[in-house]
mmCIF file of C-alpha atoms in Angstrom:
data_model
loop_
_atom_site.group_PDB
_atom_site.id
_atom_site.type_symbol
_atom_site.label_atom_id
_atom_site.label_comp_id
_atom_site.label_asym_id
_atom_site.label_seq_id
_atom_site.Cartn_x
_atom_site.Cartn_y
_atom_site.Cartn_z
ATOM 1 C CA UNK A 1 132.274 134.007 1.491
ATOM 2 C CA UNK A 2 133.766 136.129 -1.285
ATOM 3 C CA UNK A 3 137.395 137.292 -0.905
ATOM 4 C CA UNK A 4 136.589 140.955 -1.503
ATOM 5 C CA UNK A 5 134.157 140.929 1.398
ATOM 6 C CA UNK A 6 136.350 139.152 3.950
ATOM 7 C CA UNK A 7 137.752 142.157 5.823
ATOM 8 C CA UNK A 8 134.333 143.809 5.859
ATOM 9 C CA UNK A 9 132.817 140.562 7.162
ATOM 10 C CA UNK A 10 135.382 140.413 9.958
ATOM 11 C CA UNK A 11 134.606 143.996 10.981
ATOM 12 C CA UNK A 12 130.854 143.322 10.881
ATOM 13 C CA UNK A 13 131.137 140.052 12.810
ATOM 14 C CA UNK A 14 133.511 141.363 15.487
ATOM 15 C CA UNK A 15 130.757 142.389 17.890
ATOM 16 C CA UNK A 16 129.443 138.799 17.986
ATOM 17 C CA UNK A 17 132.847 137.235 18.695
ATOM 18 C CA UNK A 18 134.289 136.346 22.088
ATOM 19 C CA UNK A 19 136.719 138.870 23.579
ATOM 20 C CA UNK A 20 139.720 136.668 22.845
ATOM 21 C CA UNK A 21 138.547 136.169 19.249
ATOM 22 C CA UNK A 22 138.102 139.924 18.904
ATOM 23 C CA UNK A 23 141.828 140.280 19.563
ATOM 24 C CA UNK A 24 142.483 138.089 16.532
ATOM 25 C CA UNK A 25 140.015 140.104 14.462
ATOM 26 C CA UNK A 26 141.703 143.373 15.448
ATOM 27 C CA UNK A 27 145.128 142.079 14.477
ATOM 28 C CA UNK A 28 143.920 140.730 11.127
ATOM 29 C CA UNK A 29 142.158 144.009 10.280
ATOM 30 C CA UNK A 30 145.270 146.019 11.151
ATOM 31 C CA UNK A 31 147.835 143.688 9.535
ATOM 32 C CA UNK A 32 146.117 141.666 6.776
ATOM 33 C CA UNK A 33 149.203 141.556 4.548
ATOM 34 C CA UNK A 34 151.329 140.180 7.392
ATOM 35 C CA UNK A 35 148.799 137.510 8.384
ATOM 36 C CA UNK A 36 148.922 135.728 5.016
ATOM 37 C CA UNK A 37 152.618 134.897 5.671
ATOM 38 C CA UNK A 38 152.110 133.729 9.277
ATOM 39 C CA UNK A 39 151.766 130.334 10.868
ATOM 40 C CA UNK A 40 148.948 129.846 13.326
ATOM 41 C CA UNK A 41 151.442 130.018 16.203
ATOM 42 C CA UNK A 42 152.696 133.374 14.907
ATOM 43 C CA UNK A 43 149.220 134.924 14.745
ATOM 44 C CA UNK A 44 148.363 133.574 18.188
ATOM 45 C CA UNK A 45 151.524 135.124 19.596
ATOM 46 C CA UNK A 46 151.003 138.507 17.932
ATOM 47 C CA UNK A 47 147.339 138.677 19.005
ATOM 48 C CA UNK A 48 148.248 137.461 22.496
ATOM 49 C CA UNK A 49 145.812 134.527 22.383
ATOM 50 C CA UNK A 50 146.039 130.739 22.232
ATOM 51 C CA UNK A 51 146.185 128.711 19.027
ATOM 52 C CA UNK A 52 142.712 127.165 19.668
ATOM 53 C CA UNK A 53 141.352 130.728 19.844
ATOM 54 C CA UNK A 54 142.650 131.392 16.329
ATOM 55 C CA UNK A 55 140.930 128.219 15.129
ATOM 56 C CA UNK A 56 137.654 129.253 16.818
ATOM 57 C CA UNK A 57 137.949 132.689 15.198
ATOM 58 C CA UNK A 58 138.278 131.110 11.743
ATOM 59 C CA UNK A 59 135.365 128.751 12.327
ATOM 60 C CA UNK A 60 133.208 131.615 13.606
ATOM 61 C CA UNK A 61 133.662 133.114 10.127
ATOM 62 C CA UNK A 62 132.652 129.758 8.575
ATOM 63 C CA UNK A 63 136.137 128.579 7.556
ATOM 64 C CA UNK A 64 137.411 125.035 8.125
ATOM 65 C CA UNK A 65 140.563 126.324 9.776
ATOM 66 C CA UNK A 66 143.413 128.793 9.648
ATOM 67 C CA UNK A 67 144.805 127.641 6.290
ATOM 68 C CA UNK A 68 141.405 127.965 4.618
ATOM 69 C CA UNK A 69 140.964 131.438 6.127
ATOM 70 C CA UNK A 70 144.489 132.518 5.150
ATOM 71 C CA UNK A 71 144.031 131.367 1.536
ATOM 72 C CA UNK A 72 140.837 133.413 1.148
ATOM 73 C CA UNK A 73 142.509 136.432 2.735
ATOM 74 C CA UNK A 74 145.454 136.157 0.325
ATOM 75 C CA UNK A 75 143.131 135.877 -2.679
ATOM 76 C CA UNK A 76 141.198 138.920 -1.546
ATOM 77 C CA UNK A 77 144.306 141.031 -1.063
ATOM 78 C CA UNK A 78 145.670 139.985 -4.456
ATOM 79 C CA UNK A 79 142.378 140.856 -6.184
ATOM 80 C CA UNK A 80 141.865 144.121 -4.372
ATOM 81 C CA UNK A 81 145.423 145.392 -4.022
ATOM 82 C CA UNK A 82 144.968 148.453 -6.207
ATOM 83 C CA UNK A 83 141.267 149.095 -5.672
ATOM 84 C CA UNK A 84 141.194 151.106 -2.476
ATOM 85 C CA UNK A 85 139.243 154.217 -1.589
ATOM 86 C CA UNK A 86 141.128 157.189 -2.925
ATOM 87 C CA UNK A 87 141.947 160.471 -1.239
ATOM 88 C CA UNK A 88 142.984 163.455 -3.297
ATOM 89 C CA UNK A 89 145.415 166.165 -2.390
ATOM 90 C CA UNK A 90 146.421 169.382 -4.110
ATOM 91 C CA UNK A 91 149.764 167.927 -5.195
ATOM 92 C CA UNK A 92 148.280 165.066 -7.212
ATOM 93 C CA UNK A 93 149.156 165.102 -10.900
ATOM 94 C CA UNK A 94 146.538 164.366 -13.571
ATOM 95 C CA UNK A 95 148.078 160.916 -13.992
ATOM 96 C CA UNK A 96 147.823 160.235 -10.250
ATOM 97 C CA UNK A 97 144.222 161.298 -9.674
ATOM 98 C CA UNK A 98 143.150 159.621 -12.927
ATOM 99 C CA UNK A 99 144.538 156.348 -11.572
ATOM 100 C CA UNK A 100 142.911 156.860 -8.169
ATOM 101 C CA UNK A 101 139.473 157.574 -9.617
ATOM 102 C CA UNK A 102 139.508 154.628 -12.010
ATOM 103 C CA UNK A 103 140.835 152.213 -9.366
ATOM 104 C CA UNK A 104 138.241 153.339 -6.832
ATOM 105 C CA UNK A 105 135.375 152.998 -9.320
ATOM 106 C CA UNK A 106 136.483 149.530 -10.443
ATOM 107 C CA UNK A 107 136.894 148.452 -6.818
ATOM 108 C CA UNK A 108 133.421 149.684 -5.904
ATOM 109 C CA UNK A 109 131.869 147.897 -8.859
ATOM 110 C CA UNK A 110 133.567 144.624 -7.935
ATOM 111 C CA UNK A 111 132.456 145.002 -4.324
ATOM 112 C CA UNK A 112 128.818 145.661 -5.246
ATOM 113 C CA UNK A 113 128.873 142.790 -7.750
ATOM 114 C CA UNK A 114 129.747 140.371 -4.955
ATOM 115 C CA UNK A 115 127.172 141.811 -2.547
ATOM 116 C CA UNK A 116 124.140 141.984 -4.866
ATOM 117 C CA UNK A 117 121.561 139.344 -4.005
ATOM 118 C CA UNK A 118 120.578 137.307 -7.080
ATOM 119 C CA UNK A 119 117.145 136.428 -5.682
ATOM 120 C CA UNK A 120 116.336 140.096 -5.128
ATOM 121 C CA UNK A 121 117.446 140.934 -8.673
ATOM 122 C CA UNK A 122 115.287 138.133 -10.064
ATOM 123 C CA UNK A 123 112.283 139.402 -8.103
ATOM 124 C CA UNK A 124 112.827 142.897 -9.532
ATOM 125 C CA UNK A 125 113.202 141.527 -13.072
ATOM 126 C CA UNK A 126 109.941 139.583 -12.808
ATOM 127 C CA UNK A 127 108.109 142.667 -11.540
ATOM 128 C CA UNK A 128 109.409 144.882 -14.362
ATOM 129 C CA UNK A 129 108.733 142.279 -17.067
ATOM 130 C CA UNK A 130 105.059 141.995 -16.039
ATOM 131 C CA UNK A 131 104.275 145.650 -15.316
ATOM 132 C CA UNK A 132 101.797 147.820 -17.219
ATOM 133 C CA UNK A 133 103.780 151.006 -16.560
ATOM 134 C CA UNK A 134 107.278 151.580 -15.249
ATOM 135 C CA UNK A 135 108.012 154.953 -13.624
ATOM 136 C CA UNK A 136 111.514 155.989 -12.545
ATOM 137 C CA UNK A 137 112.087 158.558 -9.789
ATOM 138 C CA UNK A 138 115.415 160.199 -8.934
ATOM 139 C CA UNK A 139 116.962 163.587 -8.182
ATOM 140 C CA UNK A 140 120.359 165.166 -8.783
ATOM 141 C CA UNK A 141 122.978 162.706 -10.002
ATOM 142 C CA UNK A 142 120.344 159.943 -9.974
ATOM 143 C CA UNK A 143 118.242 161.728 -12.618
ATOM 144 C CA UNK A 144 120.541 160.747 -15.532
ATOM 145 C CA UNK A 145 120.394 157.138 -14.319
ATOM 146 C CA UNK A 146 116.585 157.285 -14.522
ATOM 147 C CA UNK A 147 116.787 158.690 -18.059
ATOM 148 C CA UNK A 148 119.193 155.930 -19.071
ATOM 149 C CA UNK A 149 116.849 153.319 -17.604
ATOM 150 C CA UNK A 150 113.879 154.824 -19.457
ATOM 151 C CA UNK A 151 115.795 154.503 -22.721
ATOM 152 C CA UNK A 152 116.822 150.913 -22.049
ATOM 153 C CA UNK A 153 113.369 149.691 -21.009
ATOM 154 C CA UNK A 154 111.658 151.526 -23.874
ATOM 155 C CA UNK A 155 113.765 149.457 -26.234
ATOM 156 C CA UNK A 156 112.347 146.360 -24.524
ATOM 157 C CA UNK A 157 108.749 147.503 -25.191
ATOM 158 C CA UNK A 158 108.242 148.501 -21.535
ATOM 159 C CA UNK A 159 106.181 151.692 -21.109
ATOM 160 C CA UNK A 160 108.735 153.625 -19.039
ATOM 161 C CA UNK A 161 108.873 157.262 -17.912
ATOM 162 C CA UNK A 162 111.549 159.057 -15.886
ATOM 163 C CA UNK A 163 110.793 161.970 -13.553
ATOM 164 C CA UNK A 164 113.283 164.158 -11.677
ATOM 165 C CA UNK A 165 110.819 166.946 -10.817
ATOM 166 C CA UNK A 166 108.954 166.529 -7.484
ATOM 167 C CA UNK A 167 105.703 167.897 -8.931
ATOM 168 C CA UNK A 168 105.762 165.421 -11.811
ATOM 169 C CA UNK A 169 106.550 162.614 -9.379
ATOM 170 C CA UNK A 170 103.482 163.549 -7.321
ATOM 171 C CA UNK A 171 101.275 163.562 -10.449
ATOM 172 C CA UNK A 172 102.744 160.226 -11.531
ATOM 173 C CA UNK A 173 102.227 158.720 -8.075
ATOM 174 C CA UNK A 174 98.509 159.568 -8.043
ATOM 175 C CA UNK A 175 97.892 157.854 -11.396
ATOM 176 C CA UNK A 176 99.576 154.502 -10.758
ATOM 177 C CA UNK A 177 97.830 151.237 -9.890
ATOM 178 C CA UNK A 178 98.762 147.890 -8.371
ATOM 179 C CA UNK A 179 99.748 146.644 -11.843
ATOM 180 C CA UNK A 180 102.505 149.258 -12.115
ATOM 181 C CA UNK A 181 106.106 149.466 -10.871
ATOM 182 C CA UNK A 182 108.235 152.367 -9.625
ATOM 183 C CA UNK A 183 112.048 152.261 -9.513
ATOM 184 C CA UNK A 184 113.319 154.819 -6.997
ATOM 185 C CA UNK A 185 117.029 155.626 -7.295
ATOM 186 C CA UNK A 186 119.029 157.487 -4.652
ATOM 187 C CA UNK A 187 122.680 157.651 -3.636
ATOM 188 C CA UNK A 188 121.700 158.372 -0.014
ATOM 189 C CA UNK A 189 118.255 156.803 0.378
ATOM 190 C CA UNK A 190 117.184 159.838 2.418
ATOM 191 C CA UNK A 191 115.885 162.462 -0.039
ATOM 192 C CA UNK A 192 112.667 163.856 1.484
ATOM 193 C CA UNK A 193 110.771 164.577 -1.754
ATOM 194 C CA UNK A 194 111.609 161.113 -3.093
ATOM 195 C CA UNK A 195 110.449 159.460 0.133
ATOM 196 C CA UNK A 196 107.179 161.409 -0.024
ATOM 197 C CA UNK A 197 106.499 160.205 -3.587
ATOM 198 C CA UNK A 198 107.370 156.607 -2.709
ATOM 199 C CA UNK A 199 105.021 156.662 0.289
ATOM 200 C CA UNK A 200 102.193 157.762 -2.003
ATOM 201 C CA UNK A 201 102.736 154.942 -4.485
ATOM 202 C CA UNK A 202 103.129 152.380 -1.719
ATOM 203 C CA UNK A 203 99.749 153.450 -0.301
ATOM 204 C CA UNK A 204 98.262 152.748 -3.749
ATOM 205 C CA UNK A 205 99.669 149.208 -3.702
ATOM 206 C CA UNK A 206 102.339 149.898 -6.345
ATOM 207 C CA UNK A 207 105.466 147.736 -6.340
ATOM 208 C CA UNK A 208 108.503 149.887 -5.483
ATOM 209 C CA UNK A 209 112.033 148.793 -6.415
ATOM 210 C CA UNK A 210 114.780 150.809 -4.738
ATOM 211 C CA UNK A 211 118.417 151.261 -5.746
ATOM 212 C CA UNK A 212 120.038 152.791 -2.683
ATOM 213 C CA UNK A 213 122.105 151.988 0.425
ATOM 214 C CA UNK A 214 120.754 149.451 2.919
ATOM 215 C CA UNK A 215 119.296 150.501 6.269
ATOM 216 C CA UNK A 216 117.949 153.775 4.881
ATOM 217 C CA UNK A 217 114.373 155.125 4.840
ATOM 218 C CA UNK A 218 114.046 154.411 1.115
ATOM 219 C CA UNK A 219 115.262 150.812 1.333
ATOM 220 C CA UNK A 220 112.912 150.239 4.269
ATOM 221 C CA UNK A 221 109.947 151.546 2.243
ATOM 222 C CA UNK A 222 110.695 149.520 -0.885
ATOM 223 C CA UNK A 223 108.825 146.377 -1.849
ATOM 224 C CA UNK A 224 112.040 145.099 -3.451
ATOM 225 C CA UNK A 225 115.211 146.690 -2.047
ATOM 226 C CA UNK A 226 118.380 146.404 -4.124
ATOM 227 C CA UNK A 227 121.154 147.431 -1.743
ATOM 228 C CA UNK A 228 124.090 149.408 -3.135
ATOM 229 C CA UNK A 229 126.478 150.117 -0.286
ATOM 230 C CA UNK A 230 129.565 152.152 -1.092
ATOM 231 C CA UNK A 231 132.108 153.853 1.116
ATOM 232 C CA UNK A 232 132.685 157.166 -0.589
ATOM 233 C CA UNK A 233 133.819 160.677 0.241
ATOM 234 C CA UNK A 234 130.494 162.514 0.125
ATOM 235 C CA UNK A 235 132.308 165.858 -0.250
ATOM 236 C CA UNK A 236 133.564 164.743 -3.666
ATOM 237 C CA UNK A 237 130.071 164.606 -5.128
ATOM 238 C CA UNK A 238 131.212 164.985 -8.726
ATOM 239 C CA UNK A 239 133.593 162.052 -8.325
ATOM 240 C CA UNK A 240 131.210 159.608 -6.697
ATOM 241 C CA UNK A 241 131.022 156.213 -8.363
ATOM 242 C CA UNK A 242 127.480 155.504 -7.121
ATOM 243 C CA UNK A 243 126.034 156.773 -10.391
ATOM 244 C CA UNK A 244 128.253 154.423 -12.411
ATOM 245 C CA UNK A 245 127.307 151.434 -10.249
ATOM 246 C CA UNK A 246 123.604 152.330 -10.524
ATOM 247 C CA UNK A 247 123.933 152.397 -14.320
ATOM 248 C CA UNK A 248 125.479 148.923 -14.314
ATOM 249 C CA UNK A 249 122.726 147.548 -12.060
ATOM 250 C CA UNK A 250 120.145 148.991 -14.480
ATOM 251 C CA UNK A 251 121.973 147.108 -17.253
ATOM 252 C CA UNK A 252 121.667 143.893 -15.232
ATOM 253 C CA UNK A 253 117.930 144.455 -14.785
ATOM 254 C CA UNK A 254 117.448 145.307 -18.474
ATOM 255 C CA UNK A 255 119.275 142.182 -19.631
ATOM 256 C CA UNK A 256 117.244 140.113 -17.194
ATOM 257 C CA UNK A 257 113.980 141.572 -18.515
ATOM 258 C CA UNK A 258 115.067 140.932 -22.115
ATOM 259 C CA UNK A 259 115.783 137.291 -21.275
ATOM 260 C CA UNK A 260 112.483 137.025 -19.417
ATOM 261 C CA UNK A 261 110.501 138.364 -22.384
ATOM 262 C CA UNK A 262 112.015 135.717 -24.620
ATOM 263 C CA UNK A 263 113.315 135.421 -28.205
ATOM 264 C CA UNK A 264 110.273 137.208 -29.658
ATOM 265 C CA UNK A 265 111.854 140.448 -28.494
ATOM 266 C CA UNK A 266 114.792 139.954 -30.865
ATOM 267 C CA UNK A 267 112.799 140.946 -33.963
ATOM 268 C CA UNK A 268 111.674 144.120 -32.197
ATOM 269 C CA UNK A 269 115.273 145.057 -31.340
ATOM 270 C CA UNK A 270 116.334 144.416 -34.944
ATOM 271 C CA UNK A 271 113.562 146.741 -36.133
ATOM 272 C CA UNK A 272 114.826 149.466 -33.795
ATOM 273 C CA UNK A 273 118.360 148.993 -35.082
ATOM 274 C CA UNK A 274 117.192 149.351 -38.684
ATOM 275 C CA UNK A 275 115.161 152.470 -37.890
ATOM 276 C CA UNK A 276 118.159 154.128 -36.227
ATOM 277 C CA UNK A 277 120.478 153.348 -39.118
ATOM 278 C CA UNK A 278 119.160 156.295 -41.142
ATOM 279 C CA UNK A 279 120.160 158.674 -38.330
ATOM 280 C CA UNK A 280 123.814 157.750 -38.538
ATOM 281 C CA UNK A 281 126.287 159.173 -40.991
ATOM 282 C CA UNK A 282 127.697 156.790 -43.539
ATOM 283 C CA UNK A 283 131.179 155.772 -42.387
ATOM 284 C CA UNK A 284 132.618 155.705 -45.909
ATOM 285 C CA UNK A 285 135.486 158.141 -46.240
ATOM 286 C CA UNK A 286 135.579 160.544 -49.163
ATOM 287 C CA UNK A 287 138.563 159.847 -51.431
ATOM 288 C CA UNK A 288 141.401 162.291 -51.136
ATOM 289 C CA UNK A 289 141.847 164.600 -54.080
ATOM 290 C CA UNK A 290 144.926 163.964 -56.119
ATOM 291 C CA UNK A 291 147.455 166.754 -55.967
ATOM 292 C CA UNK A 292 147.566 168.610 -59.236
ATOM 293 C CA UNK A 293 150.766 168.159 -61.065
#
C-alpha cells in the first residue's frame, strides 16, 4: 500500500472493520501526526481499546504489525506534508495563493500517480496503437485536453480528431466502426451530451476509453475506464487541477503508444522535427552596433 493513500485507505476500509477497530481508525484519522510518535500501548489507551485490537487493526490493513503501519504512516506524512487541499480567502496574498495552488496541484498529481492502474493503462495503450481512427470527445475545460491529445497522437502517425461540439460528436459517432477508438474526457463523468455520444459509439462496438472519476456514468459506460479521482473545490472551476492531471495521463498514453509502435517511429519524429525547424526564428542574436565616437 502506498504511503500517500494510507489515510484514504483507512477511511475507505473503516466500514468493514470491527467496532473496536473503528475506534483506532477514528483516532488515527484525527491525529495522524501524533500516532507516529506513539507506542502501541499509547494508541490503545487513547483509542480506549486493547493492544491486541491495535494489532488486529494494522493487520486488517495488510500490515505485519504496529511498527510496520507506523513507518508507512510517517513516510506518507513526510511526503505529503505540504500537499494538502487548499482553501482561499480574501486576505491571501499573491505569494500565499500561488503556493497553495502549486502545492495542491502537485499533491493531486502524486495521488493520481499512485492510484492509476498499470494494467488498465496498458490495455488503453494497446487499443490506441492498433486503432484505425482515434476520436477524442470532451467539453469545457476538457476540450483543450482533447486538442492536446490530438496533437500528440498525430505526431505518432495515429489518425486522431478532437471534437468539443455535440453535433460534431454525433456525426463522428455514427461513422465509427469496431476498429476505431474513442477517448472520452470529463472532470465529472456526468455530462449528458458526452454520455449520449458515448452510448452511440458503444452501440456500434467501438472501444471507449474514459478519463474521469470512478463510479460515474461515463466510467461505467467505458470499455476501458481510467479513473482520475480528485478531491477539489468545484466552485473554483478555473483553479481545478483535473485538467493538468488529464494532460499528464495523456502524456503517459502517448509515450506508451510510441514505445508500442517501436523504433521505426523515430525516423518519423525526426522528420517532423526537421519540418518544424523552418517555422522557428533563428536564435542568433544580432550584434550590437558600436557607439559612434
